[in-house]
XYZ file of C-alpha atoms in Angstrom:
732
model
C 82.479 -47.887 -31.825
C 78.744 -47.968 -31.481
C 79.154 -47.794 -27.748
C 81.397 -44.745 -28.068
C 78.878 -43.101 -30.386
C 76.098 -43.757 -27.957
C 78.171 -42.356 -25.120
C 78.958 -39.222 -27.095
C 75.279 -38.840 -28.089
C 74.206 -39.306 -24.492
C 76.725 -36.769 -23.225
C 75.718 -34.277 -25.899
C 72.045 -34.839 -25.115
C 72.665 -34.300 -21.421
C 74.721 -31.230 -22.218
C 72.025 -29.839 -24.513
C 69.353 -30.551 -21.921
C 71.478 -28.879 -19.278
C 72.145 -25.861 -21.461
C 68.499 -25.559 -22.432
C 67.421 -25.986 -18.816
C 69.942 -23.447 -17.667
C 68.894 -21.000 -20.377
C 65.232 -21.595 -19.548
C 65.687 -21.102 -15.818
C 68.602 -18.732 -15.323
C 69.524 -17.413 -18.748
C 72.593 -15.484 -19.775
C 73.114 -11.901 -18.804
C 73.505 -9.604 -21.824
C 73.013 -5.971 -22.840
C 72.866 -6.589 -26.585
C 69.074 -6.385 -26.610
C 68.662 -3.186 -24.576
C 68.530 -1.145 -27.759
C 65.968 -3.577 -29.288
C 63.697 -3.305 -26.261
C 63.967 0.469 -26.217
C 63.152 0.723 -29.936
C 60.112 -1.541 -29.568
C 58.841 0.582 -26.696
C 59.392 3.730 -28.731
C 57.338 2.231 -31.545
C 54.382 2.197 -29.145
C 54.883 5.862 -28.244
C 57.983 7.987 -28.760
C 57.297 9.669 -25.427
C 57.822 6.395 -23.602
C 61.187 5.703 -22.038
C 62.385 2.614 -20.193
C 64.955 2.250 -17.456
C 66.496 -1.220 -17.848
C 68.859 -2.897 -15.431
C 70.255 -6.328 -16.224
C 68.796 -8.265 -19.155
C 68.934 -12.034 -19.262
C 68.711 -14.111 -22.416
C 66.496 -17.162 -21.921
C 64.837 -19.864 -23.982
C 61.058 -20.448 -23.808
C 60.391 -23.829 -25.376
C 56.675 -23.662 -24.710
C 56.355 -20.467 -26.751
C 59.020 -21.627 -29.265
C 60.824 -18.409 -28.575
C 63.759 -17.015 -26.783
C 63.061 -14.435 -24.143
C 64.692 -11.372 -22.748
C 64.034 -11.088 -19.017
C 64.705 -8.145 -16.764
C 63.864 -7.272 -13.159
C 63.054 -3.932 -11.477
C 62.216 -1.891 -14.557
C 60.767 1.603 -14.618
C 58.597 2.800 -17.518
C 58.477 6.568 -17.843
C 56.314 8.980 -19.795
C 56.957 12.637 -19.198
C 57.000 12.969 -15.381
C 54.884 9.925 -14.599
C 56.270 6.431 -14.102
C 55.353 2.877 -13.245
C 57.596 0.309 -11.607
C 57.655 -3.333 -12.705
C 59.045 -6.304 -10.883
C 59.601 -8.396 -13.978
C 59.471 -8.095 -17.770
C 59.645 -10.935 -20.271
C 60.009 -10.189 -23.986
C 59.572 -13.148 -26.310
C 61.217 -13.154 -29.741
C 60.628 -15.996 -32.178
C 63.508 -18.402 -32.787
C 63.417 -17.504 -36.472
C 64.384 -13.947 -35.556
C 67.868 -15.227 -34.632
C 68.428 -15.979 -38.304
C 66.599 -12.989 -39.731
C 67.941 -9.522 -39.203
C 64.434 -8.239 -38.569
C 63.972 -9.078 -34.896
C 60.400 -8.341 -33.868
C 58.878 -8.913 -30.443
C 56.387 -11.791 -30.451
C 55.062 -11.288 -26.954
C 55.699 -9.086 -23.946
C 54.872 -10.059 -20.349
C 55.048 -7.336 -17.713
C 54.574 -7.993 -13.991
C 54.147 -4.803 -11.997
C 55.174 -4.045 -8.485
C 52.504 -2.888 -6.062
C 51.747 0.670 -7.170
C 49.422 3.324 -5.892
C 46.283 3.400 -8.054
C 46.395 7.178 -8.258
C 49.901 7.049 -9.787
C 48.824 4.433 -12.333
C 45.863 6.547 -13.387
C 48.062 9.605 -13.808
C 50.440 7.506 -15.886
C 47.629 6.225 -18.138
C 46.044 9.650 -18.444
C 49.426 11.149 -19.417
C 49.916 8.421 -21.993
C 46.503 9.060 -23.526
C 43.787 11.438 -22.361
C 40.726 9.313 -21.608
C 37.364 10.389 -20.137
C 36.836 7.208 -18.062
C 40.382 7.468 -16.727
C 39.847 11.119 -15.797
C 36.657 10.117 -14.016
C 38.426 7.344 -12.125
C 41.340 9.605 -11.228
C 38.942 12.090 -9.628
C 36.948 9.338 -7.912
C 39.627 7.114 -6.359
C 41.357 8.454 -3.269
C 43.293 5.505 -1.838
C 44.369 1.979 -2.624
C 47.054 -0.077 -4.351
C 47.162 -2.140 -7.508
C 49.320 -4.948 -8.765
C 48.876 -6.058 -12.357
C 50.276 -8.135 -15.201
C 50.340 -6.987 -18.824
C 50.623 -9.422 -21.707
C 51.146 -7.828 -25.136
C 50.929 -10.066 -28.206
C 52.020 -9.334 -31.755
C 49.675 -9.608 -34.713
C 50.991 -8.911 -38.196
C 54.271 -7.848 -36.569
C 52.474 -5.151 -34.545
C 52.101 -5.224 -30.755
C 48.401 -4.510 -30.430
C 46.807 -7.424 -28.534
C 46.845 -6.549 -24.845
C 45.745 -8.570 -21.832
C 45.863 -7.075 -18.339
C 45.086 -8.877 -15.108
C 45.698 -7.960 -11.511
C 44.384 -7.126 -8.057
C 43.136 -3.953 -6.412
C 43.359 -3.676 -2.655
C 41.906 -1.326 -0.005
C 40.587 1.303 -2.399
C 38.099 4.070 -1.653
C 35.884 5.141 -4.545
C 33.527 8.128 -4.795
C 30.560 6.880 -6.828
C 29.295 9.561 -9.232
C 30.643 12.165 -6.835
C 27.886 11.425 -4.297
C 28.293 8.048 -2.631
C 31.437 6.457 -1.275
C 32.558 2.853 -1.689
C 35.127 1.902 0.926
C 37.682 -0.916 1.322
C 37.221 -2.072 -2.249
C 39.090 -5.301 -3.052
C 38.880 -7.173 -6.367
C 40.621 -9.164 -9.068
C 40.404 -8.139 -12.709
C 41.201 -9.298 -16.255
C 41.157 -7.015 -19.305
C 41.214 -8.584 -22.789
C 39.921 -7.419 -26.171
C 38.125 -4.400 -24.682
C 36.427 -6.614 -22.138
C 36.992 -6.197 -18.411
C 36.171 -9.063 -16.045
C 36.138 -8.301 -12.323
C 36.108 -11.183 -9.848
C 35.890 -11.662 -6.091
C 34.671 -8.152 -5.303
C 34.493 -7.183 -1.658
C 33.515 -3.627 -0.695
C 31.752 -1.601 1.990
C 28.905 0.818 1.279
C 27.285 2.746 4.130
C 28.655 0.243 6.677
C 27.203 -2.650 4.661
C 29.393 -5.309 3.074
C 28.830 -6.157 -0.619
C 30.283 -9.214 -2.347
C 30.359 -10.279 -5.991
C 31.689 -13.320 -7.809
C 31.941 -11.760 -11.246
C 31.268 -8.498 -13.079
C 32.022 -8.177 -16.810
C 32.385 -4.844 -18.616
C 32.718 -4.573 -22.394
C 33.879 -1.395 -24.061
C 32.794 -0.472 -27.570
C 33.218 2.739 -29.524
C 30.563 4.737 -27.694
C 29.243 2.478 -24.939
C 30.328 0.551 -21.873
C 28.174 -2.460 -21.007
C 28.421 -4.002 -17.551
C 26.771 -7.115 -16.136
C 27.363 -9.190 -13.052
C 26.114 -10.184 -9.641
C 26.393 -9.042 -6.055
C 25.173 -10.231 -2.704
C 24.917 -8.360 0.541
C 23.055 -7.920 3.781
C 20.794 -4.865 4.029
C 19.789 -3.193 7.277
C 17.382 -0.378 8.027
C 20.162 2.230 8.066
C 21.080 1.510 4.453
C 17.452 1.730 3.288
C 16.860 4.876 5.345
C 19.850 6.594 3.750
C 18.918 5.431 0.275
C 15.268 6.546 0.486
C 15.779 9.517 2.835
C 13.310 8.136 5.357
C 13.763 7.174 8.963
C 12.792 3.525 9.147
C 13.005 3.631 12.925
C 9.575 5.270 12.773
C 8.199 2.257 10.903
C 10.205 -0.716 12.168
C 10.174 -1.649 15.826
C 13.401 -3.673 15.956
C 16.569 -4.007 13.893
C 16.352 -6.311 10.906
C 18.666 -7.740 8.272
C 17.764 -8.524 4.675
C 19.860 -10.992 2.714
C 20.114 -9.945 -0.938
C 21.376 -11.712 -4.076
C 21.232 -9.726 -7.311
C 22.134 -9.886 -10.986
C 22.373 -6.717 -13.024
C 23.098 -5.351 -16.486
C 23.894 -1.707 -17.214
C 24.955 0.233 -20.315
C 26.832 3.509 -19.911
C 27.992 6.193 -22.294
C 31.664 7.124 -22.408
C 30.709 9.958 -20.043
C 29.231 7.418 -17.635
C 25.611 8.383 -18.257
C 23.197 5.465 -17.866
C 21.630 4.323 -21.143
C 20.074 0.977 -20.183
C 19.890 -1.134 -17.058
C 18.328 -4.305 -15.668
C 18.250 -5.549 -12.099
C 17.075 -8.895 -10.776
C 17.295 -9.000 -6.998
C 16.245 -11.724 -4.544
C 15.843 -10.652 -0.920
C 15.225 -12.890 2.095
C 14.489 -11.936 5.689
C 13.738 -13.794 8.889
C 11.772 -11.299 10.958
C 10.522 -7.710 10.585
C 8.251 -5.859 13.034
C 6.477 -3.085 11.128
C 4.771 -0.023 12.581
C 2.283 1.165 9.950
C 1.613 4.795 10.779
C -1.250 6.734 9.195
C -2.904 3.528 7.956
C -6.649 4.106 8.300
C -8.686 0.896 8.582
C -11.863 2.586 9.900
C -12.013 -0.087 12.615
C -12.648 -2.772 10.004
C -9.857 -4.860 11.575
C -10.648 -4.837 15.275
C -7.398 -6.387 16.553
C -5.151 -4.192 14.381
C -3.174 -1.523 16.234
C -1.010 -0.411 13.299
C 1.560 -3.155 13.845
C 2.354 -6.218 11.750
C 5.002 -8.920 12.162
C 6.515 -10.495 9.017
C 8.455 -13.772 9.155
C 10.430 -15.897 6.664
C 9.803 -13.490 3.807
C 11.028 -13.613 0.223
C 11.089 -10.682 -2.173
C 12.079 -10.785 -5.848
C 12.482 -7.451 -7.682
C 13.112 -6.994 -11.393
C 13.492 -3.494 -12.841
C 14.833 -1.952 -16.050
C 15.291 1.441 -17.671
C 12.091 1.074 -19.745
C 10.136 1.704 -16.562
C 9.312 -1.996 -16.288
C 9.122 -3.447 -12.795
C 8.223 -6.890 -11.506
C 7.925 -7.644 -7.820
C 7.020 -10.874 -6.058
C 6.596 -10.888 -2.297
C 5.668 -13.786 -0.043
C 5.782 -14.011 3.730
C 4.125 -15.178 6.926
C 2.459 -12.503 9.058
C 0.511 -11.863 12.209
C -0.802 -8.850 14.115
C 0.196 -10.031 17.567
C 2.940 -12.304 18.869
C 0.299 -14.455 20.569
C -1.403 -15.244 17.237
C -0.516 -17.824 14.605
C 1.375 -16.773 11.477
C -0.586 -16.821 8.208
C 0.249 -16.302 4.515
C 0.461 -12.978 2.729
C 1.675 -12.404 -0.837
C 1.862 -9.705 -3.487
C 2.725 -9.889 -7.186
C 3.294 -6.483 -8.770
C 4.228 -5.545 -12.312
C 4.655 -2.209 -14.047
C 5.047 -1.525 -17.758
C 5.375 2.154 -18.537
C 2.216 3.725 -17.017
C 0.373 0.429 -16.516
C 0.545 -1.298 -13.131
C -0.892 -4.603 -11.983
C -1.341 -5.917 -8.429
C -2.252 -9.455 -7.352
C -2.689 -9.597 -3.589
C -3.566 -12.495 -1.291
C -3.925 -12.624 2.485
C -5.146 -15.213 4.969
C -7.303 -13.263 7.454
C -7.925 -16.113 9.883
C -6.063 -14.301 12.685
C -7.879 -11.003 12.033
C -11.135 -9.900 13.625
C -13.170 -8.076 10.967
C -16.122 -5.778 11.584
C -18.200 -4.049 8.885
C -20.893 -2.065 10.692
C -22.316 -0.754 7.422
C -23.587 -4.228 6.521
C -23.853 -5.610 10.078
C -21.153 -8.228 9.424
C -18.442 -9.575 11.710
C -15.749 -12.203 11.253
C -14.589 -13.648 14.532
C -10.981 -14.268 15.516
C -9.740 -17.708 14.389
C -12.575 -18.014 11.862
C -11.124 -18.750 8.429
C -11.412 -16.039 5.777
C -9.330 -15.177 2.721
C -8.898 -12.151 0.498
C -7.913 -12.143 -3.184
C -7.418 -8.794 -4.913
C -6.618 -8.183 -8.592
C -6.013 -4.487 -9.204
C -4.657 -2.514 -12.168
C -3.621 1.122 -12.418
C -3.327 3.200 -15.564
C -2.859 6.966 -15.711
C -3.935 7.511 -12.091
C -7.060 5.393 -12.581
C -7.340 2.301 -10.401
C -9.509 -0.614 -11.460
C -10.378 -3.459 -9.126
C -10.661 -6.267 -11.639
C -11.748 -8.612 -8.885
C -11.913 -8.456 -5.102
C -13.055 -11.619 -3.363
C -13.448 -11.965 0.404
C -14.632 -15.450 1.283
C -14.828 -18.482 3.537
C -17.054 -21.567 3.565
C -20.142 -19.531 4.676
C -19.643 -16.031 3.316
C -18.643 -14.493 0.009
C -18.175 -10.906 -1.165
C -17.226 -10.423 -4.803
C -16.513 -7.074 -6.540
C -15.831 -6.912 -10.283
C -14.411 -4.105 -12.421
C -14.605 -1.217 -9.967
C -12.910 1.850 -11.459
C -11.543 4.366 -8.949
C -10.494 7.914 -9.798
C -7.651 10.043 -8.442
C -9.463 10.591 -5.131
C -10.270 6.842 -4.958
C -13.981 7.397 -5.535
C -15.871 4.919 -7.708
C -16.215 6.052 -11.315
C -17.792 2.880 -12.670
C -18.341 -0.809 -11.817
C -19.704 -4.037 -13.285
C -21.073 -6.032 -10.370
C -21.125 -6.589 -6.635
C -22.285 -9.897 -5.208
C -22.653 -10.682 -1.512
C -23.863 -13.839 0.201
C -23.199 -13.655 3.916
C -24.556 -14.255 7.389
C -24.684 -11.083 9.474
C -24.167 -10.609 13.230
C -27.657 -11.986 13.877
C -26.826 -15.089 11.811
C -29.294 -14.084 9.102
C -28.515 -14.767 5.451
C -28.169 -11.842 3.065
C -28.176 -12.583 -0.656
C -27.542 -9.488 -2.802
C -26.535 -8.887 -6.424
C -25.909 -5.403 -7.855
C -25.163 -5.192 -11.584
C -24.413 -2.118 -13.683
C -24.516 -1.782 -17.444
C -24.041 1.653 -18.944
C -26.310 3.902 -16.841
C -28.634 1.186 -15.559
C -28.190 -0.522 -12.203
C -30.102 -3.566 -11.018
C -30.357 -4.436 -7.332
C -31.627 -8.000 -6.958
C -31.990 -9.715 -3.606
C -33.618 -12.891 -2.352
C -33.073 -12.000 1.300
C -31.710 -8.917 2.993
C -31.665 -7.746 6.607
C -32.016 -3.946 6.784
C -32.994 -3.681 10.459
C -29.692 -2.076 11.499
C -29.704 0.240 8.483
C -33.137 1.560 9.463
C -31.977 2.145 13.027
C -28.885 4.082 11.931
C -30.875 6.122 9.453
C -33.487 7.077 12.065
C -30.921 8.038 14.682
C -28.450 9.835 12.433
C -28.332 13.615 12.563
C -25.811 13.837 9.740
C -26.571 14.622 6.127
C -23.795 12.306 4.942
C -24.731 10.606 1.704
C -23.601 7.004 1.234
C -23.548 7.646 -2.534
C -20.578 9.987 -1.970
C -18.326 6.951 -2.445
C -18.958 7.528 -6.173
C -17.195 10.126 -8.289
C -20.312 11.249 -10.168
C -23.050 8.642 -10.301
C -25.865 9.209 -12.794
C -27.941 6.070 -13.162
C -31.387 4.536 -13.020
C -31.605 2.019 -10.171
C -34.112 -0.825 -10.579
C -34.948 -2.588 -7.311
C -36.264 -6.132 -6.989
C -36.116 -7.499 -3.423
C -38.123 -10.585 -2.527
C -37.795 -10.238 1.254
C -36.353 -7.531 3.522
C -36.210 -8.001 7.287
C -37.199 -4.939 9.330
C -37.118 -6.579 12.791
C -37.928 -9.877 14.463
C -41.656 -9.559 13.739
C -41.820 -7.666 10.464
C -40.665 -8.431 6.920
C -41.347 -6.461 3.765
C -42.117 -8.585 0.711
C -41.942 -7.925 -3.029
C -40.134 -4.611 -2.786
C -40.021 -3.144 -6.270
C -39.391 0.241 -7.720
C -37.105 2.639 -9.514
C -34.758 5.333 -8.293
C -33.164 7.984 -10.479
C -29.720 9.040 -9.240
C -28.146 12.290 -10.432
C -24.744 13.501 -9.304
C -24.631 11.080 -6.362
C -28.060 12.059 -5.093
C -31.453 10.410 -5.266
C -33.350 12.708 -7.609
C -36.542 10.672 -8.010
C -37.815 7.502 -6.371
C -40.910 5.351 -6.288
C -40.563 2.185 -4.218
C -43.265 0.044 -2.668
C -43.609 -3.183 -0.732
C -46.122 -5.116 1.342
C -46.079 -6.620 4.811
C -47.078 -10.257 5.349
C -50.477 -9.001 6.517
C -50.986 -7.271 3.175
C -50.473 -3.774 4.535
C -48.469 -1.293 2.467
C -45.149 0.546 2.577
C -44.378 3.365 0.111
C -41.279 5.493 -0.383
C -41.233 8.353 -2.904
C -39.057 11.308 -3.828
C -40.028 13.916 -6.400
C -40.082 17.616 -7.246
C -42.740 19.813 -5.643
C -42.693 23.520 -6.381
C -39.022 23.273 -7.352
C -37.970 21.449 -4.173
C -37.187 17.815 -3.513
C -39.782 16.182 -1.296
C -39.309 12.755 0.255
C -42.284 10.835 1.653
C -42.507 7.588 3.574
C -45.809 5.964 4.385
C -46.264 2.732 6.306
C -49.474 1.063 7.452
C -47.374 -0.401 10.273
C -45.265 2.085 12.267
C -43.902 -0.327 14.859
C -40.738 -1.600 13.039
C -39.564 1.977 12.584
C -40.496 3.573 15.921
C -39.283 0.705 18.116
C -35.703 1.306 16.879
C -35.524 4.092 19.454
C -34.330 2.408 22.658
C -36.160 4.849 24.943
C -39.534 3.615 23.627
C -40.684 0.193 24.787
C -43.865 -1.708 24.096
C -44.857 0.356 21.036
C -47.988 -1.121 19.433
C -50.230 -0.402 16.454
C -50.024 2.891 14.619
C -49.451 4.200 11.107
C -46.517 6.338 10.040
C -46.478 9.289 7.640
C -43.182 11.135 7.051
C -42.434 14.061 4.726
C -39.104 15.834 4.277
C -38.544 18.895 2.078
C -34.991 19.709 1.024
C -34.307 23.444 1.476
C -30.658 23.239 0.367
C -27.706 20.847 0.587
C -27.326 21.557 4.298
C -30.907 21.908 5.487
C -34.220 20.054 5.284
C -37.625 20.583 6.878
C -39.409 17.430 8.014
C -42.795 16.376 9.352
C -43.402 13.077 11.111
C -46.920 11.904 12.003
C -47.933 8.703 13.774
C -51.601 7.811 14.281
C -53.483 5.568 16.745
C -50.688 3.919 18.711
C -49.911 2.871 22.268
C -46.674 3.131 24.270
C -46.264 0.781 27.219
C -43.062 2.176 28.678
C -41.262 5.419 27.976
C -38.812 6.112 30.854
C -38.537 9.867 30.316
C -42.324 10.251 30.147
C -42.819 8.057 33.223
C -40.336 10.181 35.147
C -42.159 13.348 34.088
C -45.501 11.943 35.282
C -44.012 10.888 38.607
C -42.350 14.258 39.181
C -45.677 15.971 38.343
C -47.442 13.863 41.031
C -49.607 12.221 38.336
C -49.068 8.797 39.839
C -52.152 7.262 38.285
C -51.023 8.017 34.753
C -47.450 6.961 35.648
C -48.791 3.580 36.788
C -50.799 3.339 33.605
C -47.712 4.076 31.517
C -45.860 1.093 32.986
C -48.893 -1.170 33.044
C -51.374 -1.300 30.243
C -49.663 1.539 28.395
C -50.801 4.996 27.296
C -52.639 5.372 24.022
C -52.193 8.349 21.742
C -54.477 9.338 18.925
C -51.843 11.300 17.099
C -48.190 12.275 17.281
C -46.833 15.215 15.230
C -43.189 16.248 14.987
C -41.909 19.234 12.942
C -38.132 19.557 12.794
C -35.152 20.864 10.813
C -32.172 18.653 10.042
C -28.789 20.306 9.400
C -25.451 18.499 9.627
C -25.119 17.199 13.196
C -28.080 19.092 14.632
C -31.806 18.372 14.756
C -33.798 21.470 15.689
C -37.258 20.454 16.891
C -39.762 23.194 16.222
C -42.680 21.279 17.707
C -43.665 17.889 19.022
C -47.359 17.481 19.820
C -48.875 14.244 21.108
C -52.609 13.984 21.822
C -54.210 11.141 23.753
C -57.191 10.363 25.969
C -55.010 10.415 29.107
C -52.433 13.138 28.465
C -51.261 15.570 25.820
C -47.732 16.877 25.346
C -46.329 19.928 23.520
C -42.575 20.490 23.403
C -39.616 21.901 21.386
C -35.816 21.905 21.519
C -32.783 20.453 19.761
C -30.565 17.362 19.657
C -26.816 17.492 18.975
C -25.482 14.205 17.662
C -23.901 12.099 20.432
C -23.495 15.223 22.541
C -26.523 17.023 23.981
C -30.316 16.790 24.223
C -32.241 19.934 25.155
C -36.078 19.855 25.261
C -38.721 21.906 27.010
C -42.485 21.789 26.939
C -45.883 21.359 28.547
C -47.608 18.163 29.754
C -51.338 18.340 30.488
C -53.602 15.616 31.896
C -56.872 15.033 30.057
C -58.919 16.397 33.044
C -57.319 19.802 32.679
C -58.018 19.845 28.987
C -61.644 18.906 29.775
C -61.992 21.811 32.181
C -60.531 24.114 29.576
C -62.443 23.011 26.530
C -65.226 20.766 27.967
C -64.763 18.014 25.405
C -63.118 15.014 27.063
C -64.841 12.944 29.856
C -63.371 13.240 33.369
C -60.923 10.570 34.503
C -61.595 11.185 38.216
C -59.431 10.214 41.083
C -56.805 8.433 38.997
C -55.660 11.789 37.672
C -56.285 14.594 40.133
C -57.259 13.103 43.466
C -60.445 12.693 45.455
C -61.917 16.149 44.996
C -62.776 17.473 41.584
C -60.936 20.667 40.777
C -57.895 19.854 42.889
C -54.521 19.480 41.217
C -52.987 21.658 38.542
C -53.826 22.594 34.993
C -50.568 20.968 33.846
C -46.791 21.024 34.235
C -43.948 22.611 32.336
C -40.781 20.565 32.067
C -37.202 20.654 30.846
C -35.060 17.739 29.724
C -31.357 18.390 29.188
C -28.050 16.559 29.199
C -26.015 13.920 27.349
C -28.176 11.223 25.714
C -27.229 8.652 28.367
C -27.629 10.967 31.366
C -30.671 13.216 30.948
C -31.693 15.608 33.728
C -35.465 16.195 34.036
C -37.170 19.049 35.947
C -40.881 19.979 36.224
C -42.880 22.978 37.417
C -46.686 23.139 37.967
C -48.545 25.696 35.878
C -51.944 27.269 36.579
C -52.623 28.638 33.146
C -52.155 26.822 29.869
C -50.327 28.637 27.095
C -52.464 29.911 24.213
C -50.313 27.849 21.861
C -51.208 24.612 23.689
C -54.905 25.421 23.688
C -54.844 26.400 20.018
C -53.065 23.159 18.989
C -55.526 21.055 21.024
C -58.571 22.788 19.556
C -57.187 22.300 16.052
C -56.821 18.581 16.648
C -60.298 18.203 18.148
C -61.894 20.146 15.290
C -60.196 17.830 12.778
C -61.299 14.786 14.729
C -64.924 16.005 14.725
């Protein structure tokens, strides 16, 4: 009997398992629940209608429910519809006993539908601004989705939607177009998660693992990641610039980014954050309109970047952080060196930290007679801040093991002129391998210039030869300060140093208003520089007991010896000054233009003297006007025991020299005024009285190619005689 019972139990168990399996897999076809399904749909919206085909009754043990399953269903609202491949409606097992049969869960699997039709269906069901926006933005593409509706408190209000979008074109904000958009999505509890995004924007492919959007009452928050490759065409289109003008060859940037964005229901941006990492292998830049003033000798407006990394962080609060690091060179034949930039911006405040290895750069700073050779190590650190169009160089350091330039707290205005500064320190060896040690400190309106050693030989030469009224103080916005000078030693040339240079200079509106500076030569002789008011005009004077270090800077004068220098310049206006230069008791051994004049005038004896022992002059006077790039020489008069010269003319800077005048041997002057002893045969030949009174001459042409002509004259000009008599009277 027990065996029979066991057999019956086993058969029943197998039968139950079979029935349950059959009901779980295949189910039983029925139409008894069509009305239930229709009523539940109507509860959602009485405008909704459903077209049901066959309904199968199934058991879902996992959900502890029985299910109603149907294939190929159409859901209709007004004229819009959506087609579904499969629908499962789960009803709790307890509902079989109770008369109140409520749906526990609904699972809907759609067919592949056109996205535009789905959006029309949703918009018809409930007018929605985002849906309207999407409907007007999406032009192509298909969607397949699954909807899971769960019941809470006997109401179907918990909805989960997941699916795939394929080959969609999307007009972004009505301006830009996203093409071939493919993605997977999940919507649950007003949160949308988008995975495996693949799209094309301006012929560039963008990928993303995950983007999450959460919808609240008034806002839509979105965060996620994307990665892509960026080329010059994409950047050109985005920034409306033609990068082909700036980049020699095609390049590709590899970008990985994370972002967060908050939108209003009308898709207006409220907040955003972007963190983007960009890598590149090689970029050849053409830097047009970059003015280096020949400071970098081997720079021809091209730079090659290699193995670069760029990290950008931005947000809607106008905060930006940028970190850039790369290798660079200026020529493919040079080694690559490091360059980096850290940049941050908070509202109107910006900060720059810049570093560059300048080993492969040839630097030349003519203003301070400094050069850095190619392959010589040198580094630059720059810390700069910007606030309200005011730049401040917190620190600029250019250095290697021998040289150091250090600028601190330089404030630059809108036009990049210096408004204020704290200090400038320089310790460097110049082109002549001479050490310069300089410290300039500013506090309030007082500036101190302190130097142990300084080489100013090139500065003197440039100052003497310049015909321009350019003021080096014009680098300042509006400098008004008292400059105190304390220089222990200043090199003028190979033979002359000035010691213990001390004095004060008052600067007003970028100009030297008053000055009183003095120093002494090693021999104890004096040098004095002053500037002051005289009869309402600014008068500058320079006096030196030794003229040689100043005069010898002119290349056309060789073998200059002895002499004292007295220079006065009166400022007429900003564009014009009248100057007087006097040099006393000096000798010139070789002056090519003068020697040529003497030879052309058949004064061979004096010409030989000029290239031998030298010609001595008692006095040299020069009266001239200086305006912009022109020196107008009103008179040059040189008086000596051998010859005297009177001339006038003008000099255009680096362009033209035009001089004319009279040259008279001392014998002719003696005949005219009977004051100077005869020089005899060396000047005028064997017979007294032969020869000429003098010669007139003209010198004209570019500075490096002067053309000289002479003509004998029988009668000296009254002006020459008058000037000579004046000099002799003063001498007596």
